[in-house]
Amino acid sequence: MLPLGTLLFIHQQAFLVRLDGEIVTQVVMVLSTSLFFVYVNSVMFFTLRSKPVFRETSRYILFANMVLSDSILLLSNTVLYLFALAYLYVFKAICALVILFCIATYNFSPLNLAVMSLERYVAICYPLRHAEITTQKRTNIAVGVVWLLASLNVVIDMFYITVTMPHSFNAPTFCTRERLLIAKWQLDFFYGLNSFYFVSVAVIIIYTYVAIMIAARSISTDKDSAKKARKTVLLHLIQLGLCLTSFLYGILERIMSTIPVVLFLHLRVLLFFVLIILPRCLSPLIYGLRDDTFRPLFLSYFRCRPGSIKPVMISQ
């Protein structure tokens, strides 16, 4: 009969092996799912860049940037998740770069939705001036402004850290946003600016939806386009809701920190899929598949059968 200490050691080692097996399974699941959706988004982005009619049309330029942003967010969040899963310490400079991508792309998506809703508003409420207002040049300028606003918070943080603690970037750290902060006002500014962004975007989307709905009732022709635009803006509001789900991940993870380790690992990977991966992957996919112009060409590239389908004429 084995001594009690030996039995405890064997049980402990068995638990650690089981825990390691759980971690390996989670890594495989997260990586395979993330890489699959990155592949899907890459095909979508390639499709949007493959034809001049997509590259020169305002709403497809905005859509392409949404796909690009969500893909970068998915990859950077996956990297952070794997860092946390492995309890890996990295240089603060590397962590800052990953966090920069995470926050900039996280903020970009809702701000871009506001611009997409405004584009649909102009197309329906000012159809005669739509081509003049939403030119390719102006759309690219709007995208640049959105990227600037999206990265404003984290750029200010990086500048502040560089000025006050320039040598801290060489130190290893457990990579979270909170570990990069050195003053309380940074976290307050982060939450305040994010709240302002999301409230402003919600107001813009709701306003454009109501304006398009009123315009659809007053016009006697092209009611189909107005109805489709109204559904598109409503979809933008749903997408904004999907963007907000990632707020819940950190809250729920802190709540679950008191439960048993094995159960916590299972629930954490489930929450990562439901609140982080799926919302940002399904949002551009649903948006793209409902577009009659984009869908046939995307499916032909996805099935590796290019060249047989050409995009039809784009209507406003």
CSV table of C-alpha atoms in Angstrom, one decimal:
chain,number,residue,atom,x,y,z
A,1,MET,CA,0.0,0.0,0.0
A,2,LEU,CA,1.4,3.4,-1.0
A,3,PRO,CA,2.1,6.0,1.6
A,4,LEU,CA,-0.4,8.9,2.0
A,5,GLY,CA,2.1,11.5,0.7
A,6,THR,CA,2.7,9.4,-2.4
A,7,LEU,CA,-1.0,9.1,-3.1
A,8,LEU,CA,-1.5,12.8,-2.7
A,9,PHE,CA,1.4,13.4,-5.1
A,10,ILE,CA,0.0,11.0,-7.7
A,11,HIS,CA,-3.4,12.7,-7.5
A,12,GLN,CA,-1.8,16.1,-7.8
A,13,GLN,CA,0.2,15.1,-10.9
A,14,ALA,CA,-2.9,13.5,-12.4
A,15,PHE,CA,-4.8,16.8,-11.9
A,16,LEU,CA,-2.0,18.8,-13.4
A,17,VAL,CA,-1.9,16.5,-16.5
A,18,ARG,CA,-5.7,16.8,-16.8
A,19,LEU,CA,-5.3,20.6,-16.5
A,20,ASP,CA,-2.6,20.6,-19.1
A,21,GLY,CA,-4.8,18.6,-21.4
A,22,GLU,CA,-7.7,21.1,-20.9
A,23,ILE,CA,-5.4,24.0,-21.7
A,24,VAL,CA,-4.1,22.2,-24.9
A,25,THR,CA,-7.7,21.5,-26.0
A,26,GLN,CA,-8.7,25.1,-25.4
A,27,VAL,CA,-5.6,26.4,-27.3
A,28,VAL,CA,-6.5,24.2,-30.3
A,29,MET,CA,-10.2,25.3,-30.2
A,30,VAL,CA,-9.3,29.0,-30.0
A,31,LEU,CA,-6.7,28.9,-32.6
A,32,SER,CA,-8.6,26.8,-35.1
A,33,THR,CA,-11.8,28.9,-34.7
A,34,SER,CA,-9.9,32.2,-34.9
A,35,LEU,CA,-7.8,31.1,-38.0
A,36,PHE,CA,-11.0,29.9,-39.7
A,37,PHE,CA,-12.8,33.3,-39.3
A,38,VAL,CA,-9.6,35.2,-40.2
A,39,TYR,CA,-9.5,33.1,-43.4
A,40,VAL,CA,-13.2,34.0,-44.1
A,41,ASN,CA,-12.5,37.7,-43.4
A,42,SER,CA,-9.5,37.5,-45.7
A,43,VAL,CA,-11.5,36.2,-48.5
A,44,MET,CA,-14.1,38.9,-47.9
A,45,PHE,CA,-11.4,41.6,-47.9
A,46,PHE,CA,-9.8,40.2,-51.0
A,47,THR,CA,-13.2,40.2,-52.7
A,48,LEU,CA,-13.8,43.8,-51.8
A,49,ARG,CA,-10.4,44.8,-53.2
A,50,SER,CA,-10.7,42.6,-56.4
A,51,LYS,CA,-13.1,44.8,-58.4
A,52,PRO,CA,-12.9,48.6,-59.1
A,53,VAL,CA,-16.7,48.8,-58.4
A,54,PHE,CA,-16.1,47.8,-54.8
A,55,ARG,CA,-12.9,49.9,-54.4
A,56,GLU,CA,-14.6,53.1,-55.6
A,57,THR,CA,-18.0,52.8,-53.9
A,58,SER,CA,-18.4,54.4,-50.5
A,59,ARG,CA,-20.3,51.8,-48.6
A,60,TYR,CA,-17.9,49.0,-49.8
A,61,ILE,CA,-14.9,51.0,-48.8
A,62,LEU,CA,-16.4,51.3,-45.3
A,63,PHE,CA,-17.3,47.6,-45.3
A,64,ALA,CA,-13.8,46.6,-46.3
A,65,ASN,CA,-12.4,48.6,-43.4
A,66,MET,CA,-14.8,47.0,-41.0
A,67,VAL,CA,-13.7,43.5,-42.2
A,68,LEU,CA,-10.0,44.5,-41.8
A,69,SER,CA,-10.6,46.0,-38.3
A,70,ASP,CA,-12.5,43.0,-37.0
A,71,SER,CA,-9.8,40.6,-38.4
A,72,ILE,CA,-7.1,42.5,-36.6
A,73,LEU,CA,-9.2,42.6,-33.4
A,74,LEU,CA,-9.8,38.9,-33.6
A,75,LEU,CA,-6.1,38.1,-34.0
A,76,SER,CA,-4.9,40.5,-31.3
A,77,ASN,CA,-7.6,39.3,-28.8
A,78,THR,CA,-6.5,35.7,-29.5
A,79,VAL,CA,-2.9,36.6,-28.8
A,80,LEU,CA,-3.9,38.2,-25.5
A,81,TYR,CA,-6.1,35.2,-24.6
A,82,LEU,CA,-3.2,32.8,-25.3
A,83,PHE,CA,-0.8,35.0,-23.2
A,84,ALA,CA,-3.3,34.8,-20.3
A,85,LEU,CA,-3.9,31.1,-20.8
A,86,ALA,CA,-0.2,30.3,-20.6
A,87,TYR,CA,0.4,32.9,-17.8
A,88,LEU,CA,3.1,34.3,-20.2
A,89,TYR,CA,5.1,37.4,-19.3
A,90,VAL,CA,6.2,39.5,-22.3
A,91,PHE,CA,8.1,42.7,-22.7
A,92,LYS,CA,5.9,45.7,-22.1
A,93,ALA,CA,6.7,47.1,-25.5
A,94,ILE,CA,5.3,44.0,-27.2
A,95,CYS,CA,2.3,44.1,-24.9
A,96,ALA,CA,1.7,47.8,-25.7
A,97,LEU,CA,1.7,47.0,-29.4
A,98,VAL,CA,-0.9,44.2,-29.0
A,99,ILE,CA,-3.0,46.4,-26.8
A,100,LEU,CA,-2.8,49.2,-29.3
A,101,PHE,CA,-4.2,46.9,-32.0
A,102,CYS,CA,-6.9,45.6,-29.6
A,103,ILE,CA,-8.2,49.0,-28.5
A,104,ALA,CA,-7.9,50.8,-31.8
A,105,THR,CA,-9.9,48.1,-33.7
A,106,TYR,CA,-12.3,47.7,-30.8
A,107,ASN,CA,-13.2,51.4,-31.0
A,108,PHE,CA,-13.1,51.5,-34.8
A,109,SER,CA,-16.0,49.2,-35.5
A,110,PRO,CA,-18.7,51.2,-33.7
A,111,LEU,CA,-17.4,54.5,-35.1
A,112,ASN,CA,-17.3,53.0,-38.6
A,113,LEU,CA,-20.9,51.8,-38.2
A,114,ALA,CA,-21.9,55.4,-37.5
A,115,VAL,CA,-20.3,56.5,-40.8
A,116,MET,CA,-21.9,53.6,-42.7
A,117,SER,CA,-25.3,54.7,-41.3
A,118,LEU,CA,-24.7,58.3,-42.4
A,119,GLU,CA,-23.8,57.1,-45.9
A,120,ARG,CA,-27.2,55.2,-46.1
A,121,TYR,CA,-28.9,58.3,-44.7
A,122,VAL,CA,-27.4,60.5,-47.5
A,123,ALA,CA,-28.3,57.9,-50.2
A,124,ILE,CA,-32.0,57.8,-49.3
A,125,CYS,CA,-32.6,61.4,-48.0
A,126,TYR,CA,-30.4,63.2,-50.5
A,127,PRO,CA,-30.2,60.8,-53.5
A,128,LEU,CA,-29.4,63.6,-56.0
A,129,ARG,CA,-26.3,64.7,-54.0
A,130,HIS,CA,-25.2,61.2,-52.8
A,131,ALA,CA,-22.6,60.8,-55.5
A,132,GLU,CA,-21.2,64.3,-54.8
A,133,ILE,CA,-21.1,63.9,-51.1
A,134,THR,CA,-19.8,60.3,-50.7
A,135,THR,CA,-16.9,60.4,-53.1
A,136,GLN,CA,-14.1,58.0,-52.9
A,137,LYS,CA,-11.7,60.7,-51.6
A,138,ARG,CA,-14.1,61.9,-48.9
A,139,THR,CA,-14.8,58.4,-47.8
A,140,ASN,CA,-11.1,57.7,-47.4
A,141,ILE,CA,-10.7,60.9,-45.4
A,142,ALA,CA,-13.6,59.8,-43.2
A,143,VAL,CA,-12.0,56.4,-42.7
A,144,GLY,CA,-8.7,58.1,-41.7
A,145,VAL,CA,-10.5,60.3,-39.1
A,146,VAL,CA,-12.3,57.2,-37.7
A,147,TRP,CA,-9.0,55.4,-37.3
A,148,LEU,CA,-7.5,58.5,-35.6
A,149,LEU,CA,-10.4,58.7,-33.2
A,150,ALA,CA,-10.3,55.0,-32.5
A,151,SER,CA,-6.6,55.0,-31.6
A,152,LEU,CA,-6.7,58.4,-29.7
A,153,ASN,CA,-7.0,56.9,-26.2
A,154,VAL,CA,-4.2,54.3,-26.5
A,155,VAL,CA,-1.9,56.8,-28.3
A,156,ILE,CA,-2.3,59.3,-25.4
A,157,ASP,CA,-1.5,56.5,-23.0
A,158,MET,CA,1.6,55.4,-24.9
A,159,PHE,CA,2.8,59.0,-25.1
A,160,TYR,CA,2.3,59.5,-21.4
A,161,ILE,CA,4.1,56.4,-20.5
A,162,THR,CA,7.0,57.2,-22.8
A,163,VAL,CA,7.4,60.7,-21.3
A,164,THR,CA,7.1,59.6,-17.6
A,165,MET,CA,8.6,56.1,-17.6
A,166,PRO,CA,10.5,55.6,-20.9
A,167,HIS,CA,12.5,52.6,-19.6
A,168,SER,CA,9.5,50.7,-18.4
A,169,PHE,CA,8.9,49.2,-21.9
A,170,ASN,CA,11.9,46.9,-21.4
A,171,ALA,CA,10.3,45.3,-18.3
A,172,PRO,CA,8.5,42.0,-18.6
A,173,THR,CA,4.8,42.1,-17.6
A,174,PHE,CA,1.6,40.0,-17.6
A,175,CYS,CA,-0.1,41.5,-20.7
A,176,THR,CA,-3.3,43.3,-19.8
A,177,ARG,CA,-4.4,46.9,-20.4
A,178,GLU,CA,-4.4,47.6,-16.6
A,179,ARG,CA,-0.7,46.6,-16.3
A,180,LEU,CA,0.2,49.4,-18.8
A,181,LEU,CA,-1.6,52.1,-16.8
A,182,ILE,CA,0.5,54.2,-14.4
A,183,ALA,CA,-2.2,56.8,-13.4
A,184,LYS,CA,-5.8,56.5,-12.3
A,185,TRP,CA,-6.9,59.2,-14.8
A,186,GLN,CA,-5.9,56.9,-17.7
A,187,LEU,CA,-8.5,54.3,-16.8
A,188,ASP,CA,-11.2,57.0,-16.2
A,189,PHE,CA,-10.4,58.6,-19.5
A,190,PHE,CA,-10.6,55.2,-21.2
A,191,TYR,CA,-14.0,54.4,-19.9
A,192,GLY,CA,-15.3,58.0,-20.4
A,193,LEU,CA,-14.1,58.2,-24.0
A,194,ASN,CA,-15.5,54.7,-24.8
A,195,SER,CA,-18.9,55.6,-23.3
A,196,PHE,CA,-19.0,58.8,-25.2
A,197,TYR,CA,-18.2,57.0,-28.5
A,198,PHE,CA,-20.8,54.3,-28.0
A,199,VAL,CA,-23.5,56.8,-26.9
A,200,SER,CA,-22.7,59.0,-29.9
A,201,VAL,CA,-22.8,56.1,-32.3
A,202,ALA,CA,-26.1,54.9,-30.9
A,203,VAL,CA,-27.7,58.4,-31.3
A,204,ILE,CA,-26.4,58.6,-34.9
A,205,ILE,CA,-27.7,55.2,-35.9
A,206,ILE,CA,-31.1,55.7,-34.2
A,207,TYR,CA,-31.4,59.2,-35.9
A,208,THR,CA,-30.5,57.9,-39.3
A,209,TYR,CA,-32.9,55.0,-38.9
A,210,VAL,CA,-35.8,57.3,-38.0
A,211,ALA,CA,-34.9,59.7,-40.8
A,212,ILE,CA,-34.8,56.9,-43.4
A,213,MET,CA,-38.1,55.5,-42.1
A,214,ILE,CA,-39.8,58.9,-42.5
A,215,ALA,CA,-38.2,59.4,-45.9
A,216,ALA,CA,-39.5,56.0,-47.0
A,217,ARG,CA,-43.1,57.0,-46.2
A,218,SER,CA,-42.9,60.3,-48.1
A,219,ILE,CA,-41.3,59.2,-51.4
A,220,SER,CA,-43.5,57.7,-54.0
A,221,THR,CA,-40.7,55.9,-56.0
A,222,ASP,CA,-37.8,53.6,-55.1
A,223,LYS,CA,-39.5,52.4,-51.9
A,224,ASP,CA,-37.5,49.2,-52.1
A,225,SER,CA,-34.2,51.0,-51.8
A,226,ALA,CA,-35.5,52.9,-48.8
A,227,LYS,CA,-36.8,49.7,-47.2
A,228,LYS,CA,-33.5,48.0,-47.7
A,229,ALA,CA,-31.6,51.0,-46.3
A,230,ARG,CA,-33.8,51.0,-43.2
A,231,LYS,CA,-33.0,47.3,-42.6
A,232,THR,CA,-29.3,48.0,-43.2
A,233,VAL,CA,-29.3,50.8,-40.5
A,234,LEU,CA,-31.2,48.5,-38.2
A,235,LEU,CA,-28.6,45.9,-38.7
A,236,HIS,CA,-25.9,48.5,-37.8
A,237,LEU,CA,-27.7,49.0,-34.5
A,238,ILE,CA,-27.6,45.2,-33.9
A,239,GLN,CA,-23.9,45.2,-34.8
A,240,LEU,CA,-23.4,47.9,-32.2
A,241,GLY,CA,-25.0,45.7,-29.7
A,242,LEU,CA,-22.6,42.9,-30.7
A,243,CYS,CA,-19.7,45.3,-30.2
A,244,LEU,CA,-20.8,46.0,-26.6
A,245,THR,CA,-20.8,42.3,-25.7
A,246,SER,CA,-17.0,42.3,-25.3
A,247,PHE,CA,-17.5,44.7,-22.3
A,248,LEU,CA,-19.2,41.8,-20.5
A,249,TYR,CA,-16.2,39.4,-20.8
A,250,GLY,CA,-13.9,41.2,-18.3
A,251,ILE,CA,-16.8,41.6,-15.8
A,252,LEU,CA,-17.9,38.0,-16.0
A,253,GLU,CA,-14.3,36.7,-15.8
A,254,ARG,CA,-13.8,38.6,-12.6
A,255,ILE,CA,-17.1,37.2,-11.2
A,256,MET,CA,-16.0,33.7,-12.0
A,257,SER,CA,-12.6,34.0,-10.4
A,258,THR,CA,-13.9,32.4,-7.2
A,259,ILE,CA,-15.2,29.2,-8.8
A,260,PRO,CA,-13.1,25.9,-9.1
A,261,VAL,CA,-10.2,26.1,-11.6
A,262,VAL,CA,-11.4,23.4,-14.0
A,263,LEU,CA,-14.9,24.9,-14.3
A,264,PHE,CA,-13.4,28.4,-14.6
A,265,LEU,CA,-11.3,27.3,-17.6
A,266,HIS,CA,-14.3,25.8,-19.3
A,267,LEU,CA,-16.5,28.8,-18.8
A,268,ARG,CA,-13.7,31.2,-19.7
A,269,VAL,CA,-13.2,29.7,-23.1
A,270,LEU,CA,-17.0,29.5,-23.6
A,271,LEU,CA,-17.3,33.2,-22.8
A,272,PHE,CA,-14.3,34.0,-25.1
A,273,PHE,CA,-16.1,32.3,-28.0
A,274,VAL,CA,-19.6,33.8,-27.3
A,275,LEU,CA,-18.6,37.4,-26.3
A,276,ILE,CA,-15.3,38.0,-28.3
A,277,ILE,CA,-15.0,35.7,-31.3
A,278,LEU,CA,-18.6,35.2,-32.6
A,279,PRO,CA,-19.9,38.8,-32.4
A,280,ARG,CA,-17.0,40.2,-34.4
A,281,CYS,CA,-16.9,37.3,-36.9
A,282,LEU,CA,-20.5,37.0,-37.6
A,283,SER,CA,-21.2,40.7,-37.9
A,284,PRO,CA,-19.3,41.3,-41.2
A,285,LEU,CA,-20.3,37.8,-42.5
A,286,ILE,CA,-24.0,38.5,-42.0
A,287,TYR,CA,-23.6,42.0,-43.5
A,288,GLY,CA,-21.8,40.7,-46.5
A,289,LEU,CA,-24.0,37.7,-47.3
A,290,ARG,CA,-27.2,39.9,-47.3
A,291,ASP,CA,-25.7,42.1,-50.0
A,292,ASP,CA,-26.8,40.9,-53.5
A,293,THR,CA,-23.9,42.4,-55.3
A,294,PHE,CA,-21.1,41.2,-53.0
A,295,ARG,CA,-22.5,37.7,-52.0
A,296,PRO,CA,-22.1,35.9,-55.4
A,297,LEU,CA,-18.5,37.0,-55.9
A,298,PHE,CA,-17.5,36.3,-52.3
A,299,LEU,CA,-19.0,32.8,-52.5
A,300,SER,CA,-17.2,32.1,-55.7
A,301,TYR,CA,-13.8,33.1,-54.2
A,302,PHE,CA,-14.6,31.2,-51.0
A,303,ARG,CA,-15.3,28.0,-53.0
A,304,CYS,CA,-12.1,28.6,-55.0
A,305,ARG,CA,-14.1,29.2,-58.3
A,306,PRO,CA,-13.2,32.7,-59.3
A,307,GLY,CA,-13.8,34.3,-62.6
A,308,SER,CA,-17.2,32.9,-63.3
A,309,ILE,CA,-19.2,35.6,-61.6
A,310,LYS,CA,-19.1,39.3,-62.1
A,311,PRO,CA,-20.7,41.9,-59.8
A,312,VAL,CA,-23.9,43.5,-61.0
A,313,MET,CA,-24.5,47.2,-61.2
A,314,ILE,CA,-24.5,48.7,-57.8
A,315,SER,CA,-27.7,50.6,-56.9
A,316,GLN,CA,-27.9,53.4,-54.3
